[in-house]
Amino acid sequence: MSEHEKVIWYEGMNLEPHHFQQWDRFHQHQLHSRVRSLSLYDWGFAELSIDRDAVTGGQFKLQRCRGITPDGLGFDLPEEAPLPPARDFREAFSATRSKLDIYLALPAEHSRGQNCTLNGNQAHRETRYRMEEVPRVDDNTGMDERSIGVGYPNFRLLLEEESREHYTGLKIAEITRTPDGNFAVSSEYVPPSLYLDVAAPLINAVRNILGLLVARSNTLMASRRYQATGQLEIGASDIARFWLLHTVNGFIPLLNHHITVGKYHPVQVFSTLLMLAGQLTTFSTNGQTSLTELPAYDHHHPLACFSRLQEYIKGCLGEVVPRTNYVKISLDRRGETAFMGKIDDATLLQDADFYLMATHELPEQQVAESLPRTIRIASPEVINEVLGAATTALPLEYTPRPPAGIPHKPGVQYFHLKKEGYFWETICTSKALVIYLPGGRFPGLQLELIAVRPG
């Protein structure tokens, strides 16, 4: 039979402490029921700080913790109640032991009373509260100070072997032995948390996924092609790429918001990651993992499920990102008029087509006509010979439309390097080329060199 019934107040009744105690039980039960109906995982830590220096020396000591116990009691230590005494765990840590669990425990509430130790009384067992007299003034007048008895939750720290049969509480940490013989808080355990930012490993997992998404988005965005009017050019072969870009870009601001705010319940963030994993599976070629086999959220051990899901998403992103068919050749500026690029991959020199991408402030027609006549491209060994003889060196040809698969951006012109003759042979031999431009001819000019693989 429940002991959370509503008190019936009526005129002429005799008031006893029992009435107000029952009144408390009723309203606490109503509040707990309402909150539990909205969130199954309404318990855990909202803030947690452990004295790690004390742990190194064999003592577990809390500096601050705030949260809600599994039976619904909110706590804020030491702001609203004293911290539990520190525990020396060295004797419990045998030489062969690998880890030791630590619990923040509170005596469970008993339906038959004896839930508070009154001043000067000795309880027969651990009680949920202990009473202390505190001074309080009248809220209206700020005067008329009186001493009233208040109950502080009687928290304590329990070691793994100690009985928790008549307690409610939270596993707070795992202690491990370090290679040098000291002790440390294990980074492989995350306690139940109410907010993402309570647990650094969880928020780091989300941050890593966000970094992968941003990198994939940048790759996909760079491969977009534009028409001369500046509008996006989308062909049949681009549909899957844009669909993937739509998926990736849709989750970047959401995950960034979760990380920036931090005050999201881990189950909310985990649900977002599950949705991301499901959508990425659309593009994955790995059919071995069923979507129904993705991990479920585990409030007792959140790090394990977050880690499994992170690895799955990482694997999907590695599979689904379309490989680009071009390689960007880094150009290092040499003085005011020259750039040098190294081509270490011999297969590029043999199989790829090379394009120079030019961004500038001049009319396009002027650059298309004058750049091939003005620029000089040769290997580092013969560039001085080219400049001295006033030869054009490696031929360069303007290309109005670059081949499919490479970036096509408004305001960028493309020039094809012709792989022929003596100058190309010397470039292949040295696996490097120098691009020379007379100073002042093309103000604001920026150059990029890409090698496009066949197919």
XYZ file of C-alpha atoms in Angstrom:
455
model
C 0.000 0.000 0.000
C 1.362 3.402 -0.979
C 2.170 5.898 1.760
C 1.892 8.930 -0.526
C -1.800 9.656 0.043
C -3.109 13.187 0.087
C -3.779 14.712 3.533
C -7.373 15.816 4.067
C -7.550 19.060 5.973
C -10.759 19.888 7.827
C -11.927 22.297 10.493
C -11.372 21.244 14.081
C -8.755 18.580 13.349
C -5.858 18.050 15.714
C -2.584 18.943 13.987
C 0.349 16.619 14.553
C 3.826 16.452 12.965
C 2.541 13.366 11.146
C 0.162 15.517 9.080
C 2.952 17.719 7.740
C 5.241 14.744 7.177
C 2.515 13.084 5.113
C 1.935 16.385 3.303
C 5.663 16.406 2.382
C 5.520 12.804 1.171
C 2.483 13.484 -1.010
C 3.932 16.550 -2.733
C 7.387 15.003 -3.158
C 5.790 11.961 -4.772
C 3.670 14.143 -7.077
C 6.699 16.156 -8.168
C 8.830 13.061 -8.685
C 6.087 11.345 -10.704
C 5.611 14.354 -12.973
C 9.343 14.716 -13.653
C 9.862 10.976 -14.162
C 7.024 10.914 -16.715
C 8.859 13.554 -18.782
C 12.352 12.081 -18.526
C 13.235 8.509 -17.677
C 16.841 9.508 -16.998
C 16.096 12.312 -14.532
C 18.925 11.414 -12.155
C 22.679 11.809 -12.228
C 25.305 14.495 -11.749
C 24.858 18.067 -12.929
C 28.287 19.095 -11.647
C 31.180 17.051 -10.320
C 34.662 17.923 -9.102
C 37.017 15.330 -7.592
C 40.242 16.130 -5.744
C 42.604 14.242 -8.039
C 45.670 15.104 -5.985
C 44.077 13.374 -2.991
C 43.299 10.336 -5.163
C 46.976 10.079 -6.117
C 47.807 9.682 -2.439
C 45.112 7.068 -1.786
C 42.192 9.205 -0.581
C 38.948 9.846 -2.434
C 37.701 13.346 -1.731
C 34.978 15.415 -3.362
C 35.398 19.138 -3.945
C 31.907 19.759 -5.273
C 28.978 17.778 -6.629
C 25.446 18.616 -7.627
C 22.693 16.460 -9.052
C 19.723 14.204 -8.339
C 19.692 10.765 -6.708
C 17.832 7.882 -8.398
C 14.989 8.250 -5.868
C 14.558 11.935 -6.719
C 16.438 13.907 -4.042
C 18.233 16.967 -5.379
C 21.582 17.831 -3.792
C 24.179 20.570 -4.064
C 27.309 19.916 -2.025
C 28.775 21.829 -0.258
C 26.449 24.746 -1.081
C 23.331 23.310 0.568
C 24.742 20.459 2.661
C 28.165 19.262 3.831
C 30.315 17.090 1.600
C 30.733 13.474 2.704
C 33.941 12.658 4.603
C 36.904 11.592 2.460
C 37.655 7.871 2.240
C 41.046 6.195 2.384
C 40.874 3.322 -0.097
C 44.456 2.036 0.017
C 43.669 -1.031 2.123
C 40.848 -2.014 -0.251
C 43.209 -1.844 -3.236
C 45.128 -5.116 -3.214
C 48.322 -5.566 -5.222
C 46.500 -7.591 -7.879
C 43.499 -5.302 -8.159
C 43.032 -3.319 -11.397
C 40.211 -0.962 -10.381
C 37.994 0.062 -7.474
C 34.477 1.511 -7.769
C 33.486 4.484 -5.588
C 29.848 5.362 -4.816
C 28.139 8.468 -3.499
C 25.512 6.908 -1.223
C 22.561 8.119 0.836
C 20.470 5.979 3.218
C 17.171 5.073 1.582
C 13.963 6.508 3.011
C 12.134 4.042 5.252
C 8.363 3.912 5.224
C 8.287 3.090 8.950
C 10.113 6.223 10.001
C 13.479 6.775 11.685
C 14.644 8.796 8.682
C 16.295 11.587 10.664
C 18.775 11.692 13.521
C 17.593 14.405 15.915
C 19.967 16.553 17.932
C 21.452 14.624 20.814
C 19.877 11.319 19.804
C 21.664 8.184 18.727
C 20.040 6.351 15.816
C 19.985 2.556 15.648
C 20.990 2.712 11.984
C 22.154 5.173 9.351
C 19.428 7.749 8.732
C 18.678 9.680 5.559
C 18.878 13.061 7.300
C 20.479 14.542 10.377
C 18.943 17.534 12.076
C 20.771 20.724 12.914
C 19.501 23.939 14.477
C 19.909 26.992 12.236
C 18.866 30.620 12.825
C 16.190 32.041 10.541
C 14.459 35.430 10.476
C 10.935 36.298 9.397
C 10.841 36.691 5.584
C 8.478 39.659 5.806
C 10.166 41.748 8.492
C 13.733 40.507 8.315
C 13.657 40.333 12.112
C 12.397 38.043 14.876
C 15.176 35.477 14.517
C 14.283 31.973 15.618
C 16.157 28.684 15.758
C 14.613 25.963 13.610
C 15.595 22.368 12.987
C 16.553 21.504 9.404
C 17.588 18.184 7.938
C 20.799 17.734 5.950
C 21.145 14.678 3.708
C 23.546 12.209 5.263
C 25.730 11.431 2.232
C 28.730 9.153 2.508
C 31.255 7.524 0.185
C 31.143 3.745 -0.148
C 33.786 1.454 -1.602
C 32.945 -1.326 -4.023
C 32.844 -4.182 -1.470
C 30.728 -2.293 1.067
C 27.031 -3.124 1.163
C 24.664 -0.697 -0.564
C 21.530 -2.694 0.253
C 19.796 0.053 2.240
C 21.197 2.973 0.256
C 20.361 4.905 -2.839
C 23.154 6.553 -4.721
C 25.358 6.968 -7.746
C 28.546 5.328 -8.887
C 30.851 8.289 -8.993
C 34.236 7.020 -10.229
C 36.579 4.128 -10.872
C 40.048 4.249 -9.333
C 42.949 2.595 -11.149
C 46.595 2.064 -10.292
C 49.100 3.959 -12.441
C 52.346 2.388 -13.742
C 54.348 4.310 -11.116
C 52.319 2.767 -8.283
C 50.088 5.757 -7.553
C 46.327 5.985 -8.045
C 44.211 7.905 -10.555
C 40.593 8.430 -11.556
C 39.945 6.242 -14.595
C 39.167 8.097 -17.812
C 37.310 5.035 -19.117
C 34.331 5.531 -16.797
C 31.817 8.364 -16.989
C 29.198 8.580 -14.212
C 25.496 9.110 -14.988
C 25.143 12.770 -15.945
C 22.310 15.215 -16.457
C 24.308 17.455 -18.803
C 26.722 16.730 -21.618
C 29.395 19.093 -20.299
C 29.644 17.267 -16.965
C 31.614 14.485 -18.645
C 34.614 15.580 -20.730
C 34.895 12.220 -22.590
C 31.304 12.546 -23.851
C 31.647 16.099 -25.104
C 35.014 15.180 -26.657
C 33.358 12.317 -28.547
C 30.767 14.730 -29.955
C 33.498 17.255 -30.748
C 35.445 14.595 -32.680
C 32.365 13.702 -34.724
C 31.763 17.386 -35.438
C 35.350 17.733 -36.652
C 34.873 14.813 -39.049
C 31.654 16.327 -40.385
C 33.270 19.735 -40.927
C 36.186 18.132 -42.778
C 33.824 16.147 -45.014
C 31.702 19.224 -45.634
C 34.759 21.223 -46.708
C 35.789 18.453 -49.102
C 32.331 18.236 -50.641
C 31.881 22.012 -50.818
C 35.223 22.394 -52.599
C 34.141 19.959 -55.319
C 31.002 21.902 -56.280
C 30.871 23.259 -59.822
C 29.362 26.569 -60.919
C 28.015 27.863 -64.182
C 29.294 31.095 -65.687
C 26.273 32.873 -64.171
C 27.386 31.845 -60.686
C 24.641 29.255 -60.219
C 25.434 25.752 -59.017
C 25.862 23.168 -61.737
C 24.298 19.835 -60.784
C 24.501 16.821 -63.066
C 23.171 13.324 -62.607
C 26.487 12.192 -61.145
C 26.355 14.975 -58.543
C 23.061 13.955 -56.907
C 24.554 11.532 -54.376
C 27.290 14.036 -53.527
C 24.807 16.844 -52.845
C 22.514 14.525 -50.892
C 25.445 13.614 -48.665
C 26.436 17.282 -48.342
C 22.851 18.087 -47.327
C 23.005 15.415 -44.609
C 26.404 16.473 -43.285
C 25.634 20.203 -43.262
C 22.318 19.568 -41.512
C 24.027 18.054 -38.468
C 27.009 20.422 -38.153
C 25.119 23.379 -36.593
C 23.079 21.038 -34.381
C 26.105 19.269 -32.892
C 27.948 22.574 -32.585
C 24.960 23.911 -30.622
C 25.025 20.881 -28.295
C 28.729 21.442 -27.614
C 28.511 25.221 -27.204
C 25.542 25.165 -24.830
C 26.609 21.999 -23.028
C 23.441 21.811 -20.912
C 21.791 19.090 -22.947
C 21.016 15.712 -21.467
C 23.322 13.036 -22.904
C 20.316 11.020 -24.110
C 19.220 13.987 -26.267
C 22.656 14.264 -27.849
C 22.840 10.488 -28.271
C 19.493 10.540 -30.101
C 20.904 13.152 -32.488
C 23.936 10.950 -33.150
C 21.696 7.934 -33.775
C 19.812 9.943 -36.396
C 23.107 10.965 -38.001
C 24.293 7.343 -38.031
C 21.063 6.200 -39.652
C 21.231 8.796 -42.413
C 24.913 8.131 -43.125
C 24.141 4.425 -43.459
C 22.195 5.349 -46.612
C 25.523 6.088 -48.309
C 27.542 3.312 -46.666
C 28.703 0.257 -48.575
C 29.042 -1.783 -45.387
C 25.899 -3.876 -45.147
C 27.082 -5.986 -42.223
C 25.665 -3.729 -39.495
C 21.899 -3.594 -39.174
C 20.426 -0.295 -38.032
C 18.599 -2.177 -35.287
C 21.996 -3.268 -33.954
C 23.189 0.276 -33.260
C 23.807 0.767 -29.512
C 21.034 1.971 -27.238
C 21.656 4.693 -24.684
C 22.925 3.367 -21.340
C 22.592 5.939 -18.552
C 24.662 3.825 -16.153
C 27.576 3.566 -18.613
C 27.163 6.396 -21.164
C 30.757 6.383 -22.400
C 30.514 2.834 -23.756
C 27.504 3.540 -25.984
C 28.856 6.934 -27.091
C 32.181 5.339 -28.060
C 30.533 2.560 -30.067
C 28.359 5.031 -31.942
C 31.309 7.343 -32.572
C 33.259 4.503 -34.189
C 30.275 3.558 -36.361
C 29.813 7.148 -37.573
C 33.539 7.469 -38.203
C 33.444 4.303 -40.295
C 30.456 5.539 -42.286
C 32.101 8.865 -43.045
C 35.225 7.079 -44.209
C 33.163 5.010 -46.640
C 30.636 7.476 -47.957
C 32.791 10.470 -48.837
C 33.226 10.389 -52.606
C 36.846 10.358 -53.574
C 37.931 13.340 -55.590
C 39.652 12.624 -58.885
C 42.120 15.448 -58.469
C 45.090 16.307 -56.265
C 46.038 19.821 -55.268
C 49.728 20.578 -55.787
C 51.054 22.957 -53.145
C 52.683 26.066 -54.615
C 55.356 27.786 -52.528
C 56.094 31.412 -53.354
C 59.701 32.081 -54.361
C 60.256 35.816 -54.303
C 57.814 38.233 -55.911
C 57.464 36.567 -59.309
C 57.785 32.799 -58.946
C 56.035 29.770 -57.427
C 57.439 26.283 -57.007
C 55.479 23.038 -56.797
C 56.774 19.553 -55.970
C 55.143 16.462 -57.492
C 56.346 13.463 -55.508
C 53.779 11.023 -56.922
C 55.216 9.702 -60.187
C 51.818 8.330 -61.251
C 50.485 11.880 -61.423
C 53.230 12.887 -63.815
C 52.483 9.865 -65.965
C 48.673 9.671 -65.928
C 47.143 12.933 -64.680
C 46.261 16.132 -66.523
C 47.473 19.348 -64.890
C 45.400 22.525 -64.668
C 46.349 25.970 -63.430
C 43.464 27.787 -61.695
C 43.767 31.585 -61.821
C 41.791 34.076 -59.718
C 42.349 37.743 -60.566
C 40.896 41.262 -60.811
C 41.198 41.744 -64.600
C 38.666 41.097 -67.390
C 38.462 37.368 -68.113
C 39.095 37.744 -71.840
C 42.275 39.711 -71.218
C 43.674 37.051 -68.875
C 42.595 34.179 -71.133
C 44.595 35.686 -73.989
C 47.639 37.160 -72.233
C 48.413 34.690 -69.423
C 49.482 31.789 -71.721
C 51.815 34.167 -73.606
C 53.301 35.729 -70.460
C 53.697 32.884 -67.988
C 56.762 30.618 -67.965
C 56.588 27.046 -66.618
C 59.639 24.777 -66.452
C 61.636 22.601 -64.089
C 63.833 24.320 -61.453
C 66.943 23.209 -63.361
C 66.058 24.985 -66.621
C 63.890 27.941 -65.530
C 66.839 30.355 -65.632
C 67.688 29.129 -69.124
C 64.084 29.784 -70.158
C 64.079 33.318 -68.777
C 67.397 34.116 -70.422
C 66.295 32.828 -73.829
C 62.827 34.422 -73.683
C 61.167 31.144 -74.707
C 57.608 30.282 -73.698
C 58.656 26.958 -72.071
C 55.810 24.514 -71.290
C 52.704 25.346 -73.383
C 49.603 26.555 -71.499
C 46.117 26.472 -73.043
C 42.998 28.293 -71.804
C 40.070 25.915 -71.065
C 36.598 27.522 -70.803
C 35.141 24.451 -69.048
C 37.332 22.234 -66.879
C 36.739 18.471 -66.867
C 34.034 16.980 -64.649
C 34.917 16.273 -61.060
C 37.133 19.263 -60.320
C 36.007 22.492 -58.643
C 34.390 25.012 -60.956
C 33.957 28.368 -59.243
C 32.809 31.774 -60.485
C 35.674 34.163 -61.169
C 38.208 31.361 -61.665
C 39.779 30.608 -65.039
C 41.369 27.283 -65.960
C 44.476 26.662 -68.027
C 45.646 23.237 -69.200
C 49.360 22.392 -69.036
C 50.354 20.479 -72.176
C 52.440 17.444 -71.237
C 54.771 17.400 -74.224
C 58.292 18.163 -75.321
C 61.589 18.836 -73.627
C 60.255 21.033 -70.830
C 57.757 18.414 -69.658
C 60.470 15.754 -69.707
C 62.669 17.850 -67.399
C 59.717 18.420 -65.059
C 59.165 14.651 -64.873
C 62.842 14.105 -64.152
C 63.049 16.647 -61.319
C 59.471 15.986 -60.058
C 59.044 19.727 -59.615
C 58.107 22.795 -61.609
C 58.521 26.546 -61.335
C 55.856 29.031 -62.454
C 57.233 32.462 -63.341
C 55.142 35.612 -63.858
C 56.541 39.093 -64.558
C 55.700 41.423 -61.686
C 52.810 43.877 -62.033
C 51.200 42.261 -65.075
C 48.303 40.597 -63.246
C 47.303 42.503 -60.082
C 45.655 40.378 -57.386
C 46.453 37.144 -59.207
C 46.159 33.928 -57.176
C 47.229 30.586 -58.596
C 46.360 26.987 -57.748
C 47.700 23.886 -59.464
C 45.718 20.645 -59.577
C 46.407 17.251 -61.121
C 43.302 15.475 -62.468
C 43.432 11.691 -62.573
C 41.810 9.862 -65.486
C 38.277 8.528 -65.035
